[in-house]
Coordinates of C-alpha atoms in Angstrom, one line a residue:
Chain A
M33 CA 2.9 21.1 19.3
Q34 CA 5.4 20.1 16.8
A35 CA 3.8 16.6 15.5
P36 CA 0.4 17.8 15.0
S37 CA 1.7 20.7 13.1
A38 CA 4.1 18.4 10.9
F39 CA 1.3 16.0 10.4
S40 CA -1.3 18.5 9.3
C41 CA 1.0 19.6 6.4
L42 CA 0.9 16.2 5.0
P43 CA -2.2 16.7 2.8
E44 CA -0.4 19.6 1.3
L45 CA 2.8 18.0 0.7
C46 CA 0.7 15.2 -1.2
G47 CA -1.7 17.7 -2.4
D48 CA -2.1 20.1 -5.7
A49 CA -1.3 23.0 -3.7
G50 CA 1.7 23.7 -5.8
P51 CA 5.3 24.0 -5.3
F52 CA 5.7 25.0 -2.1
A53 CA 9.0 26.6 -3.0
A54 CA 7.2 28.9 -5.1
R55 CA 4.9 30.5 -2.3
R56 CA 5.3 34.0 -1.8
D57 CA 3.7 34.0 1.4
G58 CA 6.9 33.5 3.7
R59 CA 5.9 30.1 4.4
G60 CA 8.4 28.4 2.0
Q61 CA 10.9 27.7 4.8
L62 CA 8.4 26.3 7.3
R63 CA 7.3 23.8 4.5
T64 CA 11.0 22.9 3.7
R65 CA 11.5 22.0 7.3
D66 CA 8.1 20.1 7.0
A67 CA 9.3 18.3 3.9
V68 CA 12.5 17.3 5.3
L69 CA 11.0 16.2 8.6
W70 CA 8.4 13.8 6.5
L71 CA 11.4 12.7 4.4
V72 CA 13.4 11.8 7.6
A73 CA 10.4 9.9 9.1
G74 CA 8.9 8.0 6.0
S75 CA 12.1 7.1 4.6
A76 CA 13.5 5.9 8.0
A77 CA 10.4 3.9 8.6
Y78 CA 10.8 2.1 5.5
G79 CA 14.7 1.7 5.8
A80 CA 14.0 -0.1 9.3
A81 CA 11.4 -2.2 7.6
M82 CA 13.9 -3.1 4.9
G83 CA 16.8 -4.1 7.1
A84 CA 14.5 -6.1 9.6
W85 CA 14.7 -8.9 7.5
S86 CA 18.7 -9.5 8.4
S87 CA 18.8 -8.2 12.1
Y88 CA 17.7 -5.4 14.3
E89 CA 21.1 -4.0 14.1
L90 CA 20.4 -3.6 10.0
A91 CA 17.2 -2.3 10.8
L92 CA 19.1 0.7 12.4
Y93 CA 21.7 1.0 10.0
A94 CA 19.3 1.2 7.0
A95 CA 17.0 3.5 8.7
I96 CA 19.9 5.7 8.9
K97 CA 21.0 5.4 5.4
L98 CA 18.0 5.7 3.5
P99 CA 16.9 9.5 4.3
L100 CA 21.1 9.6 4.0
L101 CA 20.8 8.4 0.5
L102 CA 17.7 10.5 -0.5
F103 CA 19.6 13.5 0.7
A104 CA 22.8 12.7 -0.9
T105 CA 21.3 12.4 -4.3
A106 CA 19.7 15.5 -4.0
G107 CA 22.8 17.2 -3.0
V108 CA 24.9 15.4 -5.5
N109 CA 22.3 16.4 -8.1
A110 CA 21.4 20.0 -7.0
L111 CA 23.8 21.9 -9.1
A112 CA 23.2 19.8 -12.1
N113 CA 19.1 20.0 -11.6
G114 CA 19.3 23.5 -11.5
V115 CA 21.7 24.2 -14.5
V116 CA 19.3 21.7 -16.3
A117 CA 16.0 23.8 -14.9
R118 CA 17.4 27.1 -16.3
A119 CA 18.7 25.5 -19.6
A120 CA 15.1 24.4 -20.5
G121 CA 13.9 27.9 -19.7
Y122 CA 12.2 27.1 -16.3
R123 CA 12.5 30.2 -13.7
L124 CA 13.9 28.2 -11.0
S125 CA 16.9 29.2 -8.7
L126 CA 19.4 26.8 -7.8
G127 CA 17.9 26.7 -4.2
A128 CA 14.3 26.6 -5.4
A129 CA 15.3 23.5 -7.8
L130 CA 16.8 22.0 -4.7
R131 CA 13.4 22.6 -2.6
V132 CA 11.2 21.1 -5.6
V133 CA 13.4 18.0 -5.4
I134 CA 13.6 17.7 -1.5
A135 CA 9.7 18.1 -1.6
S136 CA 9.3 15.3 -4.1
F137 CA 11.7 13.1 -2.1
S138 CA 9.7 14.0 0.8
L139 CA 7.0 12.3 -0.9
V140 CA 9.0 9.2 -1.8
G141 CA 9.7 9.0 1.9
I142 CA 5.6 9.4 2.8
V143 CA 4.7 6.7 0.3
L144 CA 7.4 4.5 1.3
G145 CA 6.9 4.9 5.2
S146 CA 3.3 4.1 4.4
L147 CA 4.3 0.7 2.8
A148 CA 6.9 0.0 5.6
P149 CA 4.2 -2.3 7.5
V150 CA 3.6 -4.4 4.6
V151 CA 7.3 -4.8 4.0
L152 CA 7.6 -5.6 7.7
L153 CA 5.0 -8.2 7.3
F154 CA 6.8 -10.1 4.7
D155 CA 10.3 -9.8 6.3
R156 CA 9.0 -11.5 9.2
T157 CA 7.0 -14.1 7.6
V158 CA 9.2 -15.4 4.6
P159 CA 12.2 -17.5 5.6
G160 CA 14.8 -15.6 7.1
P161 CA 18.6 -15.2 6.1
W162 CA 19.7 -18.3 7.9
S163 CA 17.2 -20.7 6.7
P164 CA 18.0 -23.1 3.2
A165 CA 15.6 -20.5 1.2
A166 CA 17.1 -17.5 2.1
W167 CA 18.3 -16.9 -1.2
R168 CA 14.7 -17.2 -2.5
S169 CA 13.7 -14.8 0.1
H170 CA 16.3 -12.4 -0.6
D171 CA 15.2 -12.1 -4.4
L172 CA 11.4 -11.9 -3.7
L173 CA 12.3 -9.3 -1.1
G174 CA 14.3 -7.4 -3.4
A175 CA 11.8 -7.5 -6.1
L176 CA 9.2 -6.2 -3.5
H177 CA 11.4 -3.4 -2.6
V178 CA 11.8 -2.7 -6.5
A179 CA 7.8 -2.4 -6.4
A180 CA 7.6 -0.1 -3.7
I181 CA 10.3 2.1 -4.7
A182 CA 8.7 2.2 -8.3
I183 CA 5.2 3.1 -6.6
A184 CA 6.4 5.7 -4.7
G185 CA 8.8 7.0 -7.3
T186 CA 5.8 7.3 -9.8
A187 CA 3.8 9.2 -7.3
A188 CA 6.6 11.6 -6.7
V189 CA 7.1 12.3 -10.2
V190 CA 3.8 12.8 -11.4
R191 CA 3.3 15.3 -8.4
Q192 CA 6.5 17.0 -8.8
R193 CA 5.7 17.3 -12.9
R194 CA 2.6 19.4 -11.8
W195 CA 4.4 21.6 -9.4
L196 CA 6.9 22.4 -12.1
A197 CA 4.1 23.7 -14.6
D198 CA 3.9 26.9 -12.5
F199 CA 7.6 27.4 -13.5
A200 CA 7.7 26.3 -17.1
P201 CA 8.2 28.6 -19.9
R202 CA 4.7 28.1 -21.3
G203 CA 3.1 27.3 -17.9
E204 CA 2.5 23.6 -19.1
P205 CA 4.5 20.4 -17.4
G206 CA 7.3 19.6 -19.5
A207 CA 10.2 17.3 -19.9
L208 CA 12.2 18.5 -16.8
A209 CA 10.5 16.0 -14.3
F210 CA 11.8 13.2 -16.4
A211 CA 15.4 14.9 -17.0
W212 CA 15.5 15.1 -13.3
L213 CA 14.1 11.7 -12.7
A214 CA 16.9 10.2 -15.1
L215 CA 19.6 12.2 -12.9
N216 CA 18.3 11.3 -9.7
L217 CA 18.0 7.6 -10.8
F218 CA 21.3 7.3 -12.4
V219 CA 23.1 8.9 -9.3
G220 CA 20.9 7.3 -7.0
A221 CA 21.6 3.8 -8.0
Q222 CA 25.1 4.3 -7.6
L223 CA 24.8 6.2 -4.1
A224 CA 22.6 3.2 -3.1
W225 CA 25.4 0.7 -4.2
N226 CA 27.9 2.5 -2.0
L227 CA 25.7 2.3 1.0
R228 CA 25.1 -1.6 0.8
P229 CA 23.9 -3.5 2.5
W230 CA 20.2 -2.5 2.8
F231 CA 18.4 -5.8 3.6
G232 CA 21.4 -8.1 4.0
S233 CA 22.7 -11.0 2.1
P234 CA 22.4 -14.5 3.3
G235 CA 25.9 -15.5 4.9
L236 CA 27.1 -12.1 5.2
T237 CA 27.3 -10.2 8.8
S238 CA 25.4 -6.9 9.2
E239 CA 27.2 -4.2 9.0
F240 CA 27.0 -0.3 8.0
L241 CA 28.7 -0.4 5.1
R242 CA 30.5 -3.4 3.1
E243 CA 34.3 -3.5 3.6
H244 CA 34.9 -1.5 0.4
P245 CA 32.2 0.6 0.0
F246 CA 33.9 2.5 -3.2
D247 CA 35.5 -0.4 -4.9
G248 CA 33.4 -0.5 -8.0
T249 CA 30.0 0.7 -9.8
F250 CA 26.6 -0.3 -9.8
Y251 CA 26.8 0.1 -13.8
E252 CA 30.0 -1.9 -13.6
S253 CA 28.3 -4.8 -11.6
V254 CA 25.2 -5.0 -14.2
F255 CA 27.7 -5.0 -16.9
R256 CA 29.5 -8.1 -15.2
L257 CA 26.3 -9.8 -14.4
V258 CA 24.7 -9.8 -18.3
A259 CA 28.2 -10.6 -19.5
Q260 CA 28.5 -13.4 -17.2
S261 CA 25.3 -14.5 -18.0
T262 CA 25.4 -14.1 -21.8
F263 CA 29.1 -15.5 -22.3
D264 CA 29.7 -18.0 -19.4
P265 CA 26.3 -19.2 -18.4
K266 CA 27.5 -21.8 -16.1
Chain B
M49 CA -27.4 21.7 -2.3
T50 CA -23.7 21.4 -2.8
Q51 CA -20.8 21.7 -0.6
D52 CA -17.7 23.8 -1.6
P53 CA -14.7 21.8 -0.9
Q54 CA -12.5 24.7 -0.1
A55 CA -15.4 25.9 2.6
S56 CA -15.6 22.3 4.1
P57 CA -12.1 21.6 5.7
A58 CA -11.6 17.9 6.5
A59 CA -11.4 18.9 10.3
E60 CA -15.1 19.5 10.3
P61 CA -17.6 17.1 10.1
N62 CA -19.9 17.4 7.1
P63 CA -23.0 19.6 7.5
E64 CA -26.3 18.1 8.2
P65 CA -27.8 17.4 4.7
T66 CA -31.1 18.2 3.4
P67 CA -33.2 16.1 1.5
P68 CA -33.9 16.8 -2.2
P69 CA -37.6 17.8 -2.1
G70 CA -40.2 15.4 -3.8
D71 CA -37.2 12.8 -4.1
D72 CA -38.2 10.0 -1.8
A73 CA -36.5 7.3 -3.5
P74 CA -33.9 8.4 -5.8
G75 CA -32.6 5.9 -8.9
P76 CA -29.5 5.0 -9.0
E77 CA -28.5 7.3 -11.8
S78 CA -29.5 10.3 -9.4
L79 CA -26.8 9.2 -6.7
G80 CA -23.8 11.4 -6.5
D81 CA -25.5 14.3 -7.9
S82 CA -25.8 15.9 -4.5
H83 CA -23.7 15.4 -1.4
A84 CA -26.4 16.7 0.5
S85 CA -28.6 13.7 -0.5
E86 CA -25.7 11.3 0.0
A87 CA -25.2 12.3 3.6
E88 CA -28.9 11.9 4.3
S89 CA -30.1 9.5 7.1
L90 CA -30.1 6.0 5.7
G91 CA -33.7 5.8 6.4
E92 CA -35.5 2.9 5.4
L93 CA -32.5 1.3 4.0
H94 CA -31.0 -1.4 5.7
A95 CA -26.9 -0.9 6.4
I96 CA -26.3 -3.9 4.1
D97 CA -28.7 -2.7 1.4
A98 CA -26.9 1.0 1.6
L99 CA -23.4 -0.7 1.3
L100 CA -24.4 -2.8 -1.8
R101 CA -26.5 -0.2 -3.6
R102 CA -25.3 3.0 -2.3
P103 CA -21.8 3.2 -0.8
Q104 CA -22.0 6.9 -0.9
Q105 CA -24.4 7.1 1.7
T106 CA -22.2 5.0 3.9
I107 CA -19.2 7.0 3.1
A108 CA -21.3 10.3 4.0
K109 CA -22.4 8.8 7.1
L110 CA -19.0 8.3 8.2
A111 CA -18.2 11.8 8.2
A112 CA -21.6 12.9 9.7
A113 CA -22.3 13.3 13.4
D114 CA -23.2 9.7 14.2
A115 CA -20.2 8.4 12.5
P116 CA -19.3 6.1 15.4
R117 CA -22.6 4.2 15.2
T118 CA -22.1 3.9 11.3
L119 CA -18.7 2.6 12.1
A120 CA -19.9 0.2 14.7
T121 CA -22.6 -1.0 12.4
L122 CA -19.9 -2.1 9.6
V123 CA -17.7 -3.8 12.4
A124 CA -20.6 -6.1 13.3
L125 CA -21.3 -6.5 9.6
A126 CA -17.7 -7.5 8.8
L127 CA -17.4 -9.5 12.0
A128 CA -20.7 -11.5 11.3
G129 CA -19.9 -11.9 7.6
L130 CA -16.4 -13.1 7.9
A131 CA -17.2 -15.2 11.1
T132 CA -20.0 -17.0 8.8
Y133 CA -17.4 -17.8 6.0
G134 CA -14.8 -18.7 8.3
L135 CA -17.1 -21.6 9.8
V136 CA -17.6 -22.7 6.2
I137 CA -14.0 -22.9 5.8
G138 CA -13.5 -24.7 9.1
S139 CA -16.1 -27.3 8.3
F140 CA -13.6 -28.9 5.9
S141 CA -11.4 -30.2 8.6
G142 CA -13.9 -30.2 11.6
G143 CA -12.1 -30.5 14.9
V144 CA -10.5 -27.5 16.3
Q145 CA -10.9 -25.7 13.0
W146 CA -14.7 -25.1 13.8
W147 CA -13.4 -22.2 15.8
A148 CA -9.8 -21.7 14.8
A149 CA -10.8 -20.8 11.0
P150 CA -13.3 -18.3 11.9
L151 CA -10.9 -16.8 14.5
K152 CA -8.2 -16.9 11.9
V153 CA -10.2 -15.2 9.1
L154 CA -11.2 -12.6 11.5
A155 CA -7.4 -11.8 12.5
A156 CA -6.5 -11.9 9.0
A157 CA -9.0 -9.5 7.6
G158 CA -8.4 -7.1 10.5
L159 CA -4.6 -7.2 10.5
C160 CA -4.6 -6.6 6.7
G161 CA -6.8 -3.6 7.2
A162 CA -4.5 -2.4 9.9
I163 CA -1.3 -3.0 8.0
C164 CA -2.6 -1.4 4.8
F165 CA -4.4 1.7 6.0
P166 CA -1.3 3.8 6.2
S167 CA -0.8 3.5 2.4
L168 CA -4.5 3.9 1.7
Y169 CA -4.2 7.2 3.7
V170 CA -1.3 8.4 1.9
F171 CA -2.7 7.4 -1.5
V172 CA -6.1 9.1 -1.3
T173 CA -4.3 12.4 -0.1
L174 CA -2.3 11.9 -3.1
A175 CA -5.5 11.5 -5.1
G176 CA -6.3 15.1 -3.7
A177 CA -8.5 14.0 -0.9
R178 CA -8.5 16.3 2.2
V179 CA -9.7 13.9 4.8
R180 CA -8.9 12.8 8.6
A181 CA -7.4 9.4 9.1
S182 CA -10.4 8.6 11.1
E183 CA -12.6 8.7 7.8
V184 CA -10.3 6.6 5.9
L185 CA -10.3 4.0 8.6
G186 CA -14.3 4.2 8.5
V187 CA -13.6 3.4 4.6
V188 CA -11.5 0.4 5.5
A189 CA -14.1 -0.8 7.8
A190 CA -16.7 -0.2 5.1
M191 CA -14.5 -2.1 2.5
L192 CA -14.1 -5.1 5.1
A193 CA -17.8 -5.1 5.6
L194 CA -18.6 -5.2 1.8
V195 CA -16.1 -8.0 1.4
A196 CA -17.7 -9.7 4.5
I197 CA -21.0 -9.1 2.9
F198 CA -20.0 -10.9 -0.3
L199 CA -18.2 -13.7 1.4
A200 CA -21.3 -14.6 3.4
S201 CA -23.4 -14.5 0.3
F202 CA -21.1 -16.9 -1.4
A203 CA -20.9 -19.1 1.8
P204 CA -23.7 -21.6 0.8
I205 CA -21.9 -22.3 -2.5
A206 CA -18.4 -22.3 -1.1
W207 CA -19.8 -24.9 1.8
V208 CA -21.2 -27.3 -1.0
F209 CA -17.5 -27.6 -2.5
T210 CA -16.0 -27.7 0.8
Q211 CA -18.0 -30.8 1.9
S212 CA -17.7 -32.4 -1.6
S213 CA -13.9 -31.9 -2.2
T214 CA -10.9 -33.9 -0.4
L215 CA -8.3 -32.0 -1.8
V216 CA -7.1 -29.0 0.6
T217 CA -5.7 -27.1 -2.4
F218 CA -8.8 -27.1 -4.4
V219 CA -10.8 -25.7 -1.4
G220 CA -8.0 -23.2 -0.7
A221 CA -7.8 -22.0 -4.1
L222 CA -11.6 -21.8 -4.2
H223 CA -11.8 -19.8 -1.0
L224 CA -8.9 -17.8 -2.3
V225 CA -10.6 -16.7 -5.7
V226 CA -13.8 -16.2 -3.9
W227 CA -11.7 -13.8 -1.3
I228 CA -10.2 -12.1 -4.4
A229 CA -13.1 -11.3 -6.3
C230 CA -14.8 -9.8 -3.1
A231 CA -11.7 -7.9 -2.2
I232 CA -12.0 -6.5 -6.0
A233 CA -15.7 -5.9 -5.6
S234 CA -15.3 -4.0 -2.6
R235 CA -13.5 -1.2 -4.8
R236 CA -17.1 0.3 -5.1
V237 CA -16.7 1.7 -1.6
L238 CA -13.3 3.2 -2.3
N239 CA -14.5 4.8 -5.8
A240 CA -17.6 6.1 -3.7
A241 CA -15.2 7.5 -1.2
L242 CA -13.1 9.2 -3.7
K243 CA -16.2 10.8 -5.3
Q244 CA -17.4 12.0 -1.6
W245 CA -13.6 13.5 -1.0
R246 CA -13.8 14.8 -4.7
A247 CA -10.7 13.0 -5.3
R248 CA -9.6 11.8 -8.6
P249 CA -9.0 7.7 -9.0
T250 CA -5.5 7.2 -9.9
G251 CA -3.2 4.1 -10.3
L252 CA -2.2 4.4 -7.0
T253 CA -5.7 3.7 -5.6
S254 CA -6.2 0.6 -8.2
A255 CA -2.6 -0.4 -6.7
W256 CA -3.8 -0.4 -3.2
I257 CA -6.3 -2.9 -3.9
L258 CA -3.4 -5.1 -5.2
I259 CA -1.3 -4.1 -2.0
L260 CA -4.2 -5.3 0.1
I261 CA -4.6 -9.0 -2.0
V262 CA -0.9 -9.5 -1.8
T263 CA -1.1 -8.7 1.9
S264 CA -3.9 -11.0 2.6
L265 CA -2.5 -13.9 0.6
Q266 CA 0.8 -13.5 3.0
M267 CA -1.3 -13.1 6.1
T268 CA -3.2 -16.4 5.4
T269 CA -0.2 -18.0 4.7
T270 CA 1.2 -17.1 8.0
L271 CA -1.8 -18.1 9.9
R272 CA -1.9 -21.6 8.1
P273 CA -3.5 -24.0 8.3
I274 CA -6.9 -22.6 7.9
V275 CA -8.5 -24.7 5.6
G276 CA -6.3 -27.8 6.5
S277 CA -5.4 -29.4 9.8
A278 CA -2.3 -29.8 11.8
P279 CA -1.1 -30.9 15.2
E280 CA -0.4 -27.1 15.9
L281 CA -2.6 -24.4 15.8
L282 CA -0.1 -22.3 13.7
D283 CA 2.4 -23.8 11.6
G284 CA 5.2 -21.3 12.7
E285 CA 7.6 -21.9 9.8
R286 CA 8.4 -18.6 7.7
K287 CA 7.1 -19.0 4.0
F288 CA 6.1 -17.0 1.0
F289 CA 2.8 -17.6 0.0
L290 CA 3.6 -18.6 -3.6
A291 CA 6.0 -21.1 -2.0
H292 CA 3.7 -22.3 0.1
W293 CA 1.1 -23.0 -2.6
A294 CA 3.6 -24.5 -4.8
E295 CA 4.5 -26.9 -2.3
S296 CA 0.8 -27.8 -1.4
F297 CA -0.3 -28.3 -5.0
A298 CA 2.7 -30.4 -5.7
S299 CA 1.7 -32.6 -2.5
D300 CA -1.7 -33.0 -3.4
A301 CA -0.7 -34.0 -7.2
R302 CA 1.5 -36.7 -5.6
S303 CA -1.0 -38.3 -3.4
G304 CA -3.8 -38.1 -6.2
P305 CA -7.5 -38.0 -5.6
A306 CA -9.0 -39.9 -2.6
G307 CA -12.0 -42.1 -2.4
D308 CA -14.2 -42.6 -5.4
A309 CA -13.3 -39.1 -6.8
G310 CA -11.3 -40.7 -9.8
A311 CA -14.2 -43.4 -10.4
G312 CA -15.5 -40.9 -13.0
Y313 CA -19.2 -39.8 -13.6

């Protein structure tokens, strides 16, 4: 009866029940498992919907890569998140900080997963990557994904901020959630860049990773884009 | 008589309510004071009246023992209202659109409800509601039923313009404006449900209405032609709704008004 148990924890993961990492009832480990399951299920569903515009192959790859991206972001930032929390006076161990971040990422996964059918509708009804209007679709889908991720991220940060209040020095939600958000966005954007392609570019084949995934950074590419459009807008 | 939210888990239906003594016809201001009165039988109130004036009663009924009957009533209302408005849309082109347009309107509404249901469930849960998926499904049905009632009430007005206009884009835009207005108005059902579930209305629940509208715009573009006519029942070409509308407006602008539409008053 694994599925009903995991499903029944959804309201608790989404609700105001408080940070499960802080529970003293011995169910913390169970809730971590539930959070991990939902993170994988939700983000894999969204990843599949994301890649489905290009091909079923890319849908499979993105379904694998999106949970991987979230776990990698949490893992890379674990130490920094924990240290920042301690420095800000929060009563959080490194492990507890990681569990709170994983819980909020599982919320991201749940919200993204719930939006997967909407994304899939657009994938299957806007011009495909082989059509003359492919780049317009590419840009539209890019905007759609930004909107979906913004909705999911906002929901997660708002909830995480409430959870963190229990650990805060004065029991009030402080700026820690926003500091973590900044760290996670900074690292997450780069890892997402390394793990391209996500929904594919017209004219390029579907592959798990680009040929040189670690050549360049997200921030260099943004700098080049801005510089090019400013100084050489041809 | 109020219920303790902690003592009434989502897995159990709401207890049978007790009508407040001496309050046979409570005014609108008294609505929502007691969940017991919300869950009371619809009584003389017709289902349409209940949805329009006291959506909380309908929501309470969806959690009660006769929820299937309430759901069936809502689905029947939605089918009737949407089919009626679909007939008005089909009257613009006539021919196969007499039956195709109502069917496509029904399909579009049903598919949009199904596609947006998972996000509504997650969003209301994030808003603090403890509900079963079936109750959220009931709210989607209630919203569609309310949209259908609004659409049916606007059908005569839409029919006048549909019969007078020669431009597909004008008639299409009119139907879209009516649809969007009805979808926004149906938010009162969602608000009533959030109140019933003791959840906070959040930005996410407002965003959901926007998601529903955007989804419906893409769905109607996918199922085109609904207003105009074409050799095929479904166009089949993949197109983003904004691109479709831009092309349609450009095409109508080039062709200009038909008949004596340019002759002035």
